[in-house]
Amino acid sequence: MPLSLSPSRLSLLAALLLASPAAFAAKKAPPALAATAYPAHETHEKEHVTIAADPFDVRNEGDFFRNEYLGHSILPVRLVIANDGDAPLDLNQVRVQFIAADGTKLPAATPEELNRRLFRFKDIKEKHIPGTPIAYRPTPVDKKILDDDKDFGFSQTVVPPHTTASGFLFYDIKDLDDPPLRGAELYVKMIHTKTDAKDSELFGFSVPFDKYLAIADAKKNAEKAAARAKAEAEADAAEAKAEKDAAKETAPSSAPSTTTPSTTTIPSGTTAPVTPAAPNSTTPGNRP
């Protein structure tokens, strides 16, 4: 039996077949800047290494992620490590902690931890370990989390000389005081480097977020001031227009008319009557 499709479905199928592959591609994160361009950064001049942290603490900033992390109290932080030295940096043992103002230390969340944080698995059927009464619920990591980790996560283990590595780490800030960035820092330790076949560990990097917050607050205040100025200008313009319209309504509807004296036409060949002059003291007949 031949398959028949309605014209509307045929049109939809044709559009899908002709659509560019880019239409189905994952969104891209905004490109990373130079490490020193971020307000929150620290440079070790001796090692020629700069580390920056860029928190994505506004929801629309992370719209390229497949999951809504910030809405679940998961803070994405872009980590940028710039190696301006002549030796590679070994990150295999690196630790990157979010240290809150009260001293709470948070490691970066793993995909499994993100999975448990973002989703509930009450409806998953329990399984038992063979030969034991121990039950468990298998919780496979959601594909969107794995894809976000693959596309956006910080995955480099080596930073070659004169290059920069960047990517995102995720921190569970649910139990921290609000705002969680106030007085907090990103602490990066256990970076190793090899110079003349000698392995050495760099001092830890403390990257405070207060500078980031100061600039963000100044930007918000400037935007508020600009919005107020715009609203006041619009209000002044509306008031001026209202006054102008009111003046038009009270003005006379038309200009006053001008009366033109009437003229009498005298037929040709006739003499116009002469009006006698009023007697005055200079007329001889009126002398005393």
PDB file of C-alpha atoms in Angstrom:
ATOM      1  CA  MET A   1       0.000   0.000   0.000  1.00  0.00           C
ATOM      2  CA  PRO A   2       1.630   3.318  -1.042  1.00  0.00           C
ATOM      3  CA  LEU A   3       2.335   5.875   1.663  1.00  0.00           C
ATOM      4  CA  SER A   4       0.395   9.115   1.275  1.00  0.00           C
ATOM      5  CA  LEU A   5       1.236  12.389   2.974  1.00  0.00           C
ATOM      6  CA  SER A   6      -0.782  15.546   3.141  1.00  0.00           C
ATOM      7  CA  PRO A   7       0.635  18.639   1.381  1.00  0.00           C
ATOM      8  CA  SER A   8       1.396  20.294   4.733  1.00  0.00           C
ATOM      9  CA  ARG A   9       3.411  17.301   5.935  1.00  0.00           C
ATOM     10  CA  LEU A  10       5.254  17.116   2.628  1.00  0.00           C
ATOM     11  CA  SER A  11       6.207  20.794   3.000  1.00  0.00           C
ATOM     12  CA  LEU A  12       7.473  20.205   6.547  1.00  0.00           C
ATOM     13  CA  LEU A  13       9.507  17.178   5.446  1.00  0.00           C
ATOM     14  CA  ALA A  14      11.039  19.140   2.579  1.00  0.00           C
ATOM     15  CA  ALA A  15      11.967  22.006   4.937  1.00  0.00           C
ATOM     16  CA  LEU A  16      13.674  19.569   7.327  1.00  0.00           C
ATOM     17  CA  LEU A  17      15.616  17.925   4.521  1.00  0.00           C
ATOM     18  CA  LEU A  18      16.758  21.246   3.104  1.00  0.00           C
ATOM     19  CA  ALA A  19      17.595  22.844   6.446  1.00  0.00           C
ATOM     20  CA  SER A  20      21.227  23.674   7.056  1.00  0.00           C
ATOM     21  CA  PRO A  21      23.069  21.366   9.503  1.00  0.00           C
ATOM     22  CA  ALA A  22      23.971  24.510  11.454  1.00  0.00           C
ATOM     23  CA  ALA A  23      20.316  24.821  12.433  1.00  0.00           C
ATOM     24  CA  PHE A  24      20.685  21.644  14.527  1.00  0.00           C
ATOM     25  CA  ALA A  25      24.143  22.448  15.899  1.00  0.00           C
ATOM     26  CA  ALA A  26      24.701  23.199  19.565  1.00  0.00           C
ATOM     27  CA  LYS A  27      24.952  26.814  20.614  1.00  0.00           C
ATOM     28  CA  LYS A  28      28.416  28.195  21.161  1.00  0.00           C
ATOM     29  CA  ALA A  29      29.693  29.900  24.273  1.00  0.00           C
ATOM     30  CA  PRO A  30      30.988  33.450  23.857  1.00  0.00           C
ATOM     31  CA  PRO A  31      34.725  33.363  23.125  1.00  0.00           C
ATOM     32  CA  ALA A  32      37.047  33.688  26.083  1.00  0.00           C
ATOM     33  CA  LEU A  33      38.954  36.947  26.535  1.00  0.00           C
ATOM     34  CA  ALA A  34      42.570  37.351  27.565  1.00  0.00           C
ATOM     35  CA  ALA A  35      42.967  36.355  31.206  1.00  0.00           C
ATOM     36  CA  THR A  36      43.995  39.862  32.254  1.00  0.00           C
ATOM     37  CA  ALA A  37      40.848  41.327  30.655  1.00  0.00           C
ATOM     38  CA  TYR A  38      38.632  39.835  33.378  1.00  0.00           C
ATOM     39  CA  PRO A  39      38.130  41.830  36.587  1.00  0.00           C
ATOM     40  CA  ALA A  40      38.685  38.702  38.700  1.00  0.00           C
ATOM     41  CA  HIS A  41      42.213  37.525  37.931  1.00  0.00           C
ATOM     42  CA  GLU A  42      45.582  37.013  39.570  1.00  0.00           C
ATOM     43  CA  THR A  43      49.009  37.025  37.934  1.00  0.00           C
ATOM     44  CA  HIS A  44      52.192  35.404  39.212  1.00  0.00           C
ATOM     45  CA  GLU A  45      54.889  37.458  37.537  1.00  0.00           C
ATOM     46  CA  LYS A  46      57.703  35.049  38.345  1.00  0.00           C
ATOM     47  CA  GLU A  47      55.980  32.054  36.745  1.00  0.00           C
ATOM     48  CA  HIS A  48      54.373  34.173  33.969  1.00  0.00           C
ATOM     49  CA  VAL A  49      50.965  32.652  34.676  1.00  0.00           C
ATOM     50  CA  THR A  50      47.613  34.430  34.969  1.00  0.00           C
ATOM     51  CA  ILE A  51      44.398  32.788  36.142  1.00  0.00           C
ATOM     52  CA  ALA A  52      40.985  34.432  35.724  1.00  0.00           C
ATOM     53  CA  ALA A  53      37.496  33.489  36.846  1.00  0.00           C
ATOM     54  CA  ASP A  54      34.345  34.701  35.117  1.00  0.00           C
ATOM     55  CA  PRO A  55      31.124  33.743  36.964  1.00  0.00           C
ATOM     56  CA  PHE A  56      27.974  33.438  34.864  1.00  0.00           C
ATOM     57  CA  ASP A  57      25.638  34.660  37.611  1.00  0.00           C
ATOM     58  CA  VAL A  58      22.981  36.098  35.266  1.00  0.00           C
ATOM     59  CA  ARG A  59      20.608  33.626  33.641  1.00  0.00           C
ATOM     60  CA  ASN A  60      20.624  34.963  30.096  1.00  0.00           C
ATOM     61  CA  GLU A  61      24.441  34.786  30.048  1.00  0.00           C
ATOM     62  CA  GLY A  62      24.294  30.985  30.035  1.00  0.00           C
ATOM     63  CA  ASP A  63      21.577  30.499  27.432  1.00  0.00           C
ATOM     64  CA  PHE A  64      23.970  28.386  25.339  1.00  0.00           C
ATOM     65  CA  PHE A  65      23.931  25.601  27.950  1.00  0.00           C
ATOM     66  CA  ARG A  66      21.482  22.764  27.375  1.00  0.00           C
ATOM     67  CA  ASN A  67      20.392  22.843  31.027  1.00  0.00           C
ATOM     68  CA  GLU A  68      19.223  25.662  33.298  1.00  0.00           C
ATOM     69  CA  TYR A  69      22.010  25.441  35.886  1.00  0.00           C
ATOM     70  CA  LEU A  70      21.683  28.772  37.643  1.00  0.00           C
ATOM     71  CA  GLY A  71      17.969  28.160  38.203  1.00  0.00           C
ATOM     72  CA  HIS A  72      18.961  25.061  40.201  1.00  0.00           C
ATOM     73  CA  SER A  73      21.560  26.970  42.274  1.00  0.00           C
ATOM     74  CA  ILE A  74      24.434  25.685  40.168  1.00  0.00           C
ATOM     75  CA  LEU A  75      26.904  28.482  39.365  1.00  0.00           C
ATOM     76  CA  PRO A  76      28.888  28.125  36.128  1.00  0.00           C
ATOM     77  CA  VAL A  77      32.347  29.706  36.354  1.00  0.00           C
ATOM     78  CA  ARG A  78      34.607  30.081  33.352  1.00  0.00           C
ATOM     79  CA  LEU A  79      38.206  29.310  34.305  1.00  0.00           C
ATOM     80  CA  VAL A  80      40.934  30.885  32.143  1.00  0.00           C
ATOM     81  CA  ILE A  81      44.598  29.876  32.567  1.00  0.00           C
ATOM     82  CA  ALA A  82      47.139  31.829  30.537  1.00  0.00           C
ATOM     83  CA  ASN A  83      50.655  30.398  30.373  1.00  0.00           C
ATOM     84  CA  ASP A  84      53.033  33.127  29.180  1.00  0.00           C
ATOM     85  CA  GLY A  85      56.097  31.190  30.277  1.00  0.00           C
ATOM     86  CA  ASP A  86      58.441  28.905  28.350  1.00  0.00           C
ATOM     87  CA  ALA A  87      57.505  25.676  30.151  1.00  0.00           C
ATOM     88  CA  PRO A  88      54.231  23.725  29.932  1.00  0.00           C
ATOM     89  CA  LEU A  89      51.807  23.641  32.849  1.00  0.00           C
ATOM     90  CA  ASP A  90      50.686  20.255  34.153  1.00  0.00           C
ATOM     91  CA  LEU A  91      47.079  20.309  35.416  1.00  0.00           C
ATOM     92  CA  ASN A  92      46.644  16.608  36.118  1.00  0.00           C
ATOM     93  CA  GLN A  93      46.602  17.187  39.883  1.00  0.00           C
ATOM     94  CA  VAL A  94      45.062  20.658  39.890  1.00  0.00           C
ATOM     95  CA  ARG A  95      42.354  21.527  42.418  1.00  0.00           C
ATOM     96  CA  VAL A  96      39.945  24.421  41.845  1.00  0.00           C
ATOM     97  CA  GLN A  97      37.858  25.334  44.894  1.00  0.00           C
ATOM     98  CA  PHE A  98      35.116  27.895  45.377  1.00  0.00           C
ATOM     99  CA  ILE A  99      35.735  29.381  48.819  1.00  0.00           C
ATOM    100  CA  ALA A 100      32.768  31.307  50.209  1.00  0.00           C
ATOM    101  CA  ALA A 101      32.979  34.313  52.527  1.00  0.00           C
ATOM    102  CA  ASP A 102      32.311  32.083  55.552  1.00  0.00           C
ATOM    103  CA  GLY A 103      35.172  29.749  54.594  1.00  0.00           C
ATOM    104  CA  THR A 104      33.043  27.004  53.035  1.00  0.00           C
ATOM    105  CA  LYS A 105      35.094  25.172  50.399  1.00  0.00           C
ATOM    106  CA  LEU A 106      33.313  23.725  47.392  1.00  0.00           C
ATOM    107  CA  PRO A 107      34.970  21.485  44.812  1.00  0.00           C
ATOM    108  CA  ALA A 108      33.745  21.619  41.236  1.00  0.00           C
ATOM    109  CA  ALA A 109      30.722  19.375  40.744  1.00  0.00           C
ATOM    110  CA  THR A 110      31.082  16.208  38.688  1.00  0.00           C
ATOM    111  CA  PRO A 111      28.553  15.290  35.956  1.00  0.00           C
ATOM    112  CA  GLU A 112      27.101  12.699  38.327  1.00  0.00           C
ATOM    113  CA  GLU A 113      26.608  15.324  41.043  1.00  0.00           C
ATOM    114  CA  LEU A 114      25.012  17.702  38.564  1.00  0.00           C
ATOM    115  CA  ASN A 115      22.713  14.897  37.469  1.00  0.00           C
ATOM    116  CA  ARG A 116      21.530  14.268  41.029  1.00  0.00           C
ATOM    117  CA  ARG A 117      21.109  18.021  41.575  1.00  0.00           C
ATOM    118  CA  LEU A 118      19.105  18.731  38.444  1.00  0.00           C
ATOM    119  CA  PHE A 119      16.868  15.657  38.228  1.00  0.00           C
ATOM    120  CA  ARG A 120      14.819  13.438  40.506  1.00  0.00           C
ATOM    121  CA  PHE A 121      14.758   9.688  40.160  1.00  0.00           C
ATOM    122  CA  LYS A 122      11.896   8.575  42.400  1.00  0.00           C
ATOM    123  CA  ASP A 123      10.225   6.752  39.527  1.00  0.00           C
ATOM    124  CA  ILE A 124      13.280   4.675  38.604  1.00  0.00           C
ATOM    125  CA  LYS A 125      12.774   1.054  39.460  1.00  0.00           C
ATOM    126  CA  GLU A 126      15.030  -0.317  42.180  1.00  0.00           C
ATOM    127  CA  LYS A 127      17.603  -2.981  41.447  1.00  0.00           C
ATOM    128  CA  HIS A 128      19.316  -5.380  43.841  1.00  0.00           C
ATOM    129  CA  ILE A 129      22.953  -6.358  44.031  1.00  0.00           C
ATOM    130  CA  PRO A 130      23.006 -10.113  43.286  1.00  0.00           C
ATOM    131  CA  GLY A 131      23.265 -12.236  46.417  1.00  0.00           C
ATOM    132  CA  THR A 132      22.596  -9.300  48.761  1.00  0.00           C
ATOM    133  CA  PRO A 133      19.511  -7.459  50.035  1.00  0.00           C
ATOM    134  CA  ILE A 134      21.086  -4.120  49.035  1.00  0.00           C
ATOM    135  CA  ALA A 135      18.874  -2.123  46.662  1.00  0.00           C
ATOM    136  CA  TYR A 136      19.878   0.799  44.524  1.00  0.00           C
ATOM    137  CA  ARG A 137      18.450   3.013  41.800  1.00  0.00           C
ATOM    138  CA  PRO A 138      20.583   3.302  38.672  1.00  0.00           C
ATOM    139  CA  THR A 139      20.935   6.937  37.722  1.00  0.00           C
ATOM    140  CA  PRO A 140      22.534   7.318  34.316  1.00  0.00           C
ATOM    141  CA  VAL A 141      23.855  10.795  33.685  1.00  0.00           C
ATOM    142  CA  ASP A 142      21.540  12.848  31.487  1.00  0.00           C
ATOM    143  CA  LYS A 143      22.866  13.227  27.954  1.00  0.00           C
ATOM    144  CA  LYS A 144      22.497  17.010  28.023  1.00  0.00           C
ATOM    145  CA  ILE A 145      24.810  17.197  31.039  1.00  0.00           C
ATOM    146  CA  LEU A 146      27.382  15.021  29.302  1.00  0.00           C
ATOM    147  CA  ASP A 147      27.145  17.105  26.132  1.00  0.00           C
ATOM    148  CA  ASP A 148      27.564  20.344  28.093  1.00  0.00           C
ATOM    149  CA  ASP A 149      30.597  18.888  29.825  1.00  0.00           C
ATOM    150  CA  LYS A 150      32.081  17.814  26.487  1.00  0.00           C
ATOM    151  CA  ASP A 151      31.390  21.104  24.692  1.00  0.00           C
ATOM    152  CA  PHE A 152      31.967  23.645  27.475  1.00  0.00           C
ATOM    153  CA  GLY A 153      33.723  21.989  30.408  1.00  0.00           C
ATOM    154  CA  PHE A 154      37.347  22.659  31.366  1.00  0.00           C
ATOM    155  CA  SER A 155      39.073  19.535  30.081  1.00  0.00           C
ATOM    156  CA  GLN A 156      42.704  20.509  29.425  1.00  0.00           C
ATOM    157  CA  THR A 157      45.351  18.690  31.435  1.00  0.00           C
ATOM    158  CA  VAL A 158      48.318  20.523  29.903  1.00  0.00           C
ATOM    159  CA  VAL A 159      48.737  24.191  28.984  1.00  0.00           C
ATOM    160  CA  PRO A 160      51.595  24.539  26.495  1.00  0.00           C
ATOM    161  CA  PRO A 161      53.908  27.570  26.641  1.00  0.00           C
ATOM    162  CA  HIS A 162      52.447  30.856  25.417  1.00  0.00           C
ATOM    163  CA  THR A 163      48.913  29.503  25.142  1.00  0.00           C
ATOM    164  CA  THR A 164      45.660  29.877  27.068  1.00  0.00           C
ATOM    165  CA  ALA A 165      43.230  27.203  28.248  1.00  0.00           C
ATOM    166  CA  SER A 166      39.637  27.892  29.240  1.00  0.00           C
ATOM    167  CA  GLY A 167      36.425  26.106  30.105  1.00  0.00           C
ATOM    168  CA  PHE A 168      33.583  25.956  32.595  1.00  0.00           C
ATOM    169  CA  LEU A 169      33.367  24.491  36.076  1.00  0.00           C
ATOM    170  CA  PHE A 170      30.106  24.181  38.028  1.00  0.00           C
ATOM    171  CA  TYR A 171      29.569  24.804  41.741  1.00  0.00           C
ATOM    172  CA  ASP A 172      26.581  23.932  43.927  1.00  0.00           C
ATOM    173  CA  ILE A 173      25.884  27.194  45.790  1.00  0.00           C
ATOM    174  CA  LYS A 174      22.481  26.231  47.216  1.00  0.00           C
ATOM    175  CA  ASP A 175      23.560  26.372  50.865  1.00  0.00           C
ATOM    176  CA  LEU A 176      25.650  29.550  50.628  1.00  0.00           C
ATOM    177  CA  ASP A 177      24.630  32.986  51.845  1.00  0.00           C
ATOM    178  CA  ASP A 178      23.177  35.335  49.255  1.00  0.00           C
ATOM    179  CA  PRO A 179      24.857  36.804  47.299  1.00  0.00           C
ATOM    180  CA  PRO A 180      27.289  33.875  47.140  1.00  0.00           C
ATOM    181  CA  LEU A 181      30.005  35.826  45.290  1.00  0.00           C
ATOM    182  CA  ARG A 182      30.310  38.533  47.961  1.00  0.00           C
ATOM    183  CA  GLY A 183      33.631  37.995  49.723  1.00  0.00           C
ATOM    184  CA  ALA A 184      34.209  34.714  47.864  1.00  0.00           C
ATOM    185  CA  GLU A 185      37.176  33.594  45.791  1.00  0.00           C
ATOM    186  CA  LEU A 186      38.287  30.878  43.418  1.00  0.00           C
ATOM    187  CA  TYR A 187      41.361  29.107  44.759  1.00  0.00           C
ATOM    188  CA  VAL A 188      43.527  27.183  42.270  1.00  0.00           C
ATOM    189  CA  LYS A 189      46.332  24.983  43.558  1.00  0.00           C
ATOM    190  CA  MET A 190      48.615  22.079  42.631  1.00  0.00           C
ATOM    191  CA  ILE A 191      49.637  23.368  39.205  1.00  0.00           C
ATOM    192  CA  HIS A 192      52.973  21.827  38.242  1.00  0.00           C
ATOM    193  CA  THR A 193      55.600  22.871  35.752  1.00  0.00           C
ATOM    194  CA  LYS A 194      58.841  21.348  34.528  1.00  0.00           C
ATOM    195  CA  THR A 195      61.939  23.464  34.072  1.00  0.00           C
ATOM    196  CA  ASP A 196      65.241  21.805  33.162  1.00  0.00           C
ATOM    197  CA  ALA A 197      63.718  18.392  33.908  1.00  0.00           C
ATOM    198  CA  LYS A 198      62.808  19.592  37.390  1.00  0.00           C
ATOM    199  CA  ASP A 199      59.186  19.313  38.443  1.00  0.00           C
ATOM    200  CA  SER A 200      57.936  22.119  40.674  1.00  0.00           C
ATOM    201  CA  GLU A 201      54.569  23.139  42.058  1.00  0.00           C
ATOM    202  CA  LEU A 202      53.378  26.699  41.654  1.00  0.00           C
ATOM    203  CA  PHE A 203      52.016  28.658  44.586  1.00  0.00           C
ATOM    204  CA  GLY A 204      48.258  28.711  44.821  1.00  0.00           C
ATOM    205  CA  PHE A 205      46.226  31.376  43.028  1.00  0.00           C
ATOM    206  CA  SER A 206      43.566  33.306  44.957  1.00  0.00           C
ATOM    207  CA  VAL A 207      41.126  34.959  42.562  1.00  0.00           C
ATOM    208  CA  PRO A 208      38.636  37.150  44.508  1.00  0.00           C
ATOM    209  CA  PHE A 209      35.241  37.956  43.017  1.00  0.00           C
ATOM    210  CA  ASP A 210      34.859  41.361  44.711  1.00  0.00           C
ATOM    211  CA  LYS A 211      36.347  43.262  41.755  1.00  0.00           C
ATOM    212  CA  TYR A 212      33.914  41.512  39.449  1.00  0.00           C
ATOM    213  CA  LEU A 213      31.022  42.478  41.723  1.00  0.00           C
ATOM    214  CA  ALA A 214      32.191  46.110  41.977  1.00  0.00           C
ATOM    215  CA  ILE A 215      32.213  46.485  38.191  1.00  0.00           C
ATOM    216  CA  ALA A 216      28.910  44.634  37.832  1.00  0.00           C
ATOM    217  CA  ASP A 217      27.303  46.879  40.479  1.00  0.00           C
ATOM    218  CA  ALA A 218      28.657  50.025  38.792  1.00  0.00           C
ATOM    219  CA  LYS A 219      27.238  48.819  35.467  1.00  0.00           C
ATOM    220  CA  LYS A 220      23.830  48.168  37.009  1.00  0.00           C
ATOM    221  CA  ASN A 221      23.804  51.605  38.658  1.00  0.00           C
ATOM    222  CA  ALA A 222      24.730  53.258  35.357  1.00  0.00           C
ATOM    223  CA  GLU A 223      21.936  51.391  33.581  1.00  0.00           C
ATOM    224  CA  LYS A 224      19.454  52.454  36.259  1.00  0.00           C
ATOM    225  CA  ALA A 225      20.584  56.084  36.014  1.00  0.00           C
ATOM    226  CA  ALA A 226      20.263  55.986  32.222  1.00  0.00           C
ATOM    227  CA  ALA A 227      16.775  54.485  32.510  1.00  0.00           C
ATOM    228  CA  ARG A 228      15.729  57.204  34.980  1.00  0.00           C
ATOM    229  CA  ALA A 229      17.112  59.953  32.734  1.00  0.00           C
ATOM    230  CA  LYS A 230      15.259  58.497  29.749  1.00  0.00           C
ATOM    231  CA  ALA A 231      12.002  58.269  31.705  1.00  0.00           C
ATOM    232  CA  GLU A 232      12.358  61.871  32.910  1.00  0.00           C
ATOM    233  CA  ALA A 233      13.078  63.101  29.377  1.00  0.00           C
ATOM    234  CA  GLU A 234      10.029  61.264  28.052  1.00  0.00           C
ATOM    235  CA  ALA A 235       7.879  62.710  30.848  1.00  0.00           C
ATOM    236  CA  ASP A 236       9.121  66.249  30.099  1.00  0.00           C
ATOM    237  CA  ALA A 237       8.408  65.783  26.392  1.00  0.00           C
ATOM    238  CA  ALA A 238       4.899  64.492  27.130  1.00  0.00           C
ATOM    239  CA  GLU A 239       4.216  67.429  29.452  1.00  0.00           C
ATOM    240  CA  ALA A 240       5.419  69.944  26.853  1.00  0.00           C
ATOM    241  CA  LYS A 241       3.224  68.344  24.208  1.00  0.00           C
ATOM    242  CA  ALA A 242       0.209  68.437  26.507  1.00  0.00           C
ATOM    243  CA  GLU A 243       0.763  72.162  27.185  1.00  0.00           C
ATOM    244  CA  LYS A 244       1.099  72.848  23.464  1.00  0.00           C
ATOM    245  CA  ASP A 245      -2.114  70.969  22.684  1.00  0.00           C
ATOM    246  CA  ALA A 246      -3.960  72.833  25.463  1.00  0.00           C
ATOM    247  CA  ALA A 247      -2.787  76.183  24.054  1.00  0.00           C
ATOM    248  CA  LYS A 248      -4.150  75.272  20.640  1.00  0.00           C
ATOM    249  CA  GLU A 249      -7.558  74.436  22.096  1.00  0.00           C
ATOM    250  CA  THR A 250      -7.910  77.790  23.941  1.00  0.00           C
ATOM    251  CA  ALA A 251      -6.816  79.953  20.967  1.00  0.00           C
ATOM    252  CA  PRO A 252      -9.588  81.605  18.676  1.00  0.00           C
ATOM    253  CA  SER A 253     -10.814  79.265  16.015  1.00  0.00           C
ATOM    254  CA  SER A 254     -10.269  81.856  13.207  1.00  0.00           C
ATOM    255  CA  ALA A 255      -8.546  85.241  12.680  1.00  0.00           C
ATOM    256  CA  PRO A 256     -10.721  88.432  13.187  1.00  0.00           C
ATOM    257  CA  SER A 257     -12.347  89.714   9.954  1.00  0.00           C
ATOM    258  CA  THR A 258     -11.329  93.158   8.479  1.00  0.00           C
ATOM    259  CA  THR A 259     -14.193  95.451   7.221  1.00  0.00           C
ATOM    260  CA  THR A 260     -13.414  97.104   3.889  1.00  0.00           C
ATOM    261  CA  PRO A 261     -15.151 100.497   3.309  1.00  0.00           C
ATOM    262  CA  SER A 262     -17.752 100.331   0.547  1.00  0.00           C
ATOM    263  CA  THR A 263     -17.182 102.465  -2.560  1.00  0.00           C
ATOM    264  CA  THR A 264     -19.847 104.063  -4.730  1.00  0.00           C
ATOM    265  CA  THR A 265     -19.511 103.858  -8.434  1.00  0.00           C
ATOM    266  CA  ILE A 266     -20.300 107.088 -10.273  1.00  0.00           C
ATOM    267  CA  PRO A 267     -21.522 106.822 -13.833  1.00  0.00           C
ATOM    268  CA  SER A 268     -19.334 108.497 -16.378  1.00  0.00           C
ATOM    269  CA  GLY A 269     -20.443 111.952 -17.519  1.00  0.00           C
ATOM    270  CA  THR A 270     -22.024 112.925 -14.215  1.00  0.00           C
ATOM    271  CA  THR A 271     -20.787 115.122 -11.457  1.00  0.00           C
ATOM    272  CA  ALA A 272     -20.661 113.872  -7.969  1.00  0.00           C
ATOM    273  CA  PRO A 273     -22.735 115.929  -5.519  1.00  0.00           C
ATOM    274  CA  VAL A 274     -20.740 118.292  -3.385  1.00  0.00           C
ATOM    275  CA  THR A 275     -21.362 118.191   0.359  1.00  0.00           C
ATOM    276  CA  PRO A 276     -21.591 121.748   1.770  1.00  0.00           C
ATOM    277  CA  ALA A 277     -18.797 122.619   4.101  1.00  0.00           C
ATOM    278  CA  ALA A 278     -19.679 123.281   7.677  1.00  0.00           C
ATOM    279  CA  PRO A 279     -19.649 126.950   8.588  1.00  0.00           C
ATOM    280  CA  ASN A 280     -16.637 128.166  10.537  1.00  0.00           C
ATOM    281  CA  SER A 281     -15.282 131.384  11.854  1.00  0.00           C
ATOM    282  CA  THR A 282     -13.310 132.078   8.687  1.00  0.00           C
ATOM    283  CA  THR A 283     -16.348 132.277   6.439  1.00  0.00           C
ATOM    284  CA  PRO A 284     -17.323 135.946   5.684  1.00  0.00           C
ATOM    285  CA  GLY A 285     -21.065 135.344   6.220  1.00  0.00           C
ATOM    286  CA  ASN A 286     -20.420 134.175   9.717  1.00  0.00           C
ATOM    287  CA  ARG A 287     -18.525 137.119  11.010  1.00  0.00           C
ATOM    288  CA  PRO A 288     -20.089 138.812  14.020  1.00  0.00           C
TER     289      PRO A 288
END
